[in-house]
Amino acid sequence: MLSAVLAATVALALAWSVVTMPHEPGGLTRRVDDRLADAGASHPVTAVLLDFRAYDTWLEVGVLLLAVLAVLAIARLADARATDNDERRHAFISDVAGVGVPLLVLIAGLLLWLGSHAPGGAFQAGAVLAAAGIVVWLNGRRSVVALHRPLLQLAVGLGFIAFLVAGVLALVAGRALLDYPPNLAADLIIIVELGVALSVGAALALLFVVGRPR
Amino acid sequence: MSEFTVYALVSAVIFGLTLHGLIVRAHLLVKVIALNMMGSSVFLFLVAVAARNADAQPDPVPQAMVLTGIVVAVSATALGLALIRRLHADGGHERLPDNNADGQ
């Protein structure tokens, strides 16, 4: 009863505040557009994610890394021992995986490339990569994930490391941390995006594999 | 009532409902789902804010914040589910102890 009253009060307060919220026409759209030429990406969302608010994205990749470390620590790793499981192989799934996995990797690369000037980007590419990894796992080819476990764990950290390197490069060039020099911004952003995409893909696949149902 | 107001009110209602579920339900899986939906209500609000200026293109800053939020929500959910599985493996239960009978 008490919690119902509390929840209703919170909902009413939220409703009141969003309805009476002052409306600034255009929001930050114009300010982003004005500085888009200085950013290393021509798509406004990518420019915000990887240039204007790069700190935010960096720490978010850090959150992902922490979550993977915590799940690896909590989950019973003995359970997650990965060997090829031929019982799990199924002719149909094998066929789908044979065509689908290379296609998914291609699509991930396309999304990554599109991100600089169109909708797409590192997170979408990473999600597609993770899907490819999960298809491989479901197909029973568990050793693919198991053999390269240290490699996968390195990949999870890659996004964080890429941001760190790009940020420090900006420092070395005499600018603020993560304030990319304009002539290098586009290249640095592509490198960071590649790192983040691999990171997101590896992290999501690992989270699935470690926490999978028996 | 503008389109923005509808989306914003719906997000406030979902937030309230999920807050209620988060407090009342003892099953931890339900709590994780409630927390997830609570996050989704915030994403709904942010996307509505981004689309508020109908004349121009949507505001990229709230959209980028949603993109960031989704990844954080996924990792938090995975961590929550891993904790529940471990709790289940160790103690065979996945609910909080129910101290008062009228809790449901």
mmCIF file of C-alpha atoms in Angstrom, chain A residues 71 73-76 79 214, chain B residues 26-29 31-32 78-97:
data_model
loop_
_atom_site.group_PDB
_atom_site.id
_atom_site.type_symbol
_atom_site.label_atom_id
_atom_site.label_comp_id
_atom_site.label_asym_id
_atom_site.label_seq_id
_atom_site.Cartn_x
_atom_site.Cartn_y
_atom_site.Cartn_z
ATOM 1 C CA VAL A 71 30.087 -11.452 -14.187
ATOM 2 C CA ALA A 73 33.963 -13.257 -11.044
ATOM 3 C CA ILE A 74 30.436 -14.229 -9.990
ATOM 4 C CA ALA A 75 29.683 -16.966 -12.506
ATOM 5 C CA ARG A 76 30.979 -20.421 -11.803
ATOM 6 C CA ASP A 79 30.385 -24.520 -15.432
ATOM 7 C CA ARG A 214 22.601 -24.811 -18.818
ATOM 8 C CA ALA B 26 10.080 -10.346 -3.949
ATOM 9 C CA HIS B 27 11.217 -12.345 -6.984
ATOM 10 C CA LEU B 28 14.581 -10.994 -8.050
ATOM 11 C CA LEU B 29 14.007 -11.676 -11.743
ATOM 12 C CA LYS B 31 12.996 -6.792 -9.914
ATOM 13 C CA VAL B 32 15.575 -6.911 -12.721
ATOM 14 C CA ALA B 78 23.650 -9.069 -17.268
ATOM 15 C CA LEU B 79 25.303 -8.446 -13.910
ATOM 16 C CA GLY B 80 21.955 -8.691 -12.125
ATOM 17 C CA LEU B 81 21.098 -11.947 -13.891
ATOM 18 C CA ALA B 82 24.529 -13.403 -13.068
ATOM 19 C CA LEU B 83 23.997 -12.502 -9.402
ATOM 20 C CA ILE B 84 20.571 -14.179 -9.417
ATOM 21 C CA ARG B 85 21.984 -17.332 -11.036
ATOM 22 C CA ARG B 86 24.765 -17.498 -8.482
ATOM 23 C CA LEU B 87 22.274 -16.973 -5.658
ATOM 24 C CA HIS B 88 20.138 -19.765 -7.087
ATOM 25 C CA ALA B 89 23.130 -22.084 -7.492
ATOM 26 C CA ASP B 90 24.278 -21.465 -3.929
ATOM 27 C CA GLY B 91 20.994 -21.336 -2.020
ATOM 28 C CA GLY B 92 18.391 -22.747 -4.392
ATOM 29 C CA HIS B 93 16.174 -19.668 -4.243
ATOM 30 C CA GLU B 94 15.902 -16.479 -6.250
ATOM 31 C CA ARG B 95 13.612 -14.369 -4.087
ATOM 32 C CA LEU B 96 14.191 -12.078 -1.181
ATOM 33 C CA PRO B 97 12.982 -13.473 2.157
#
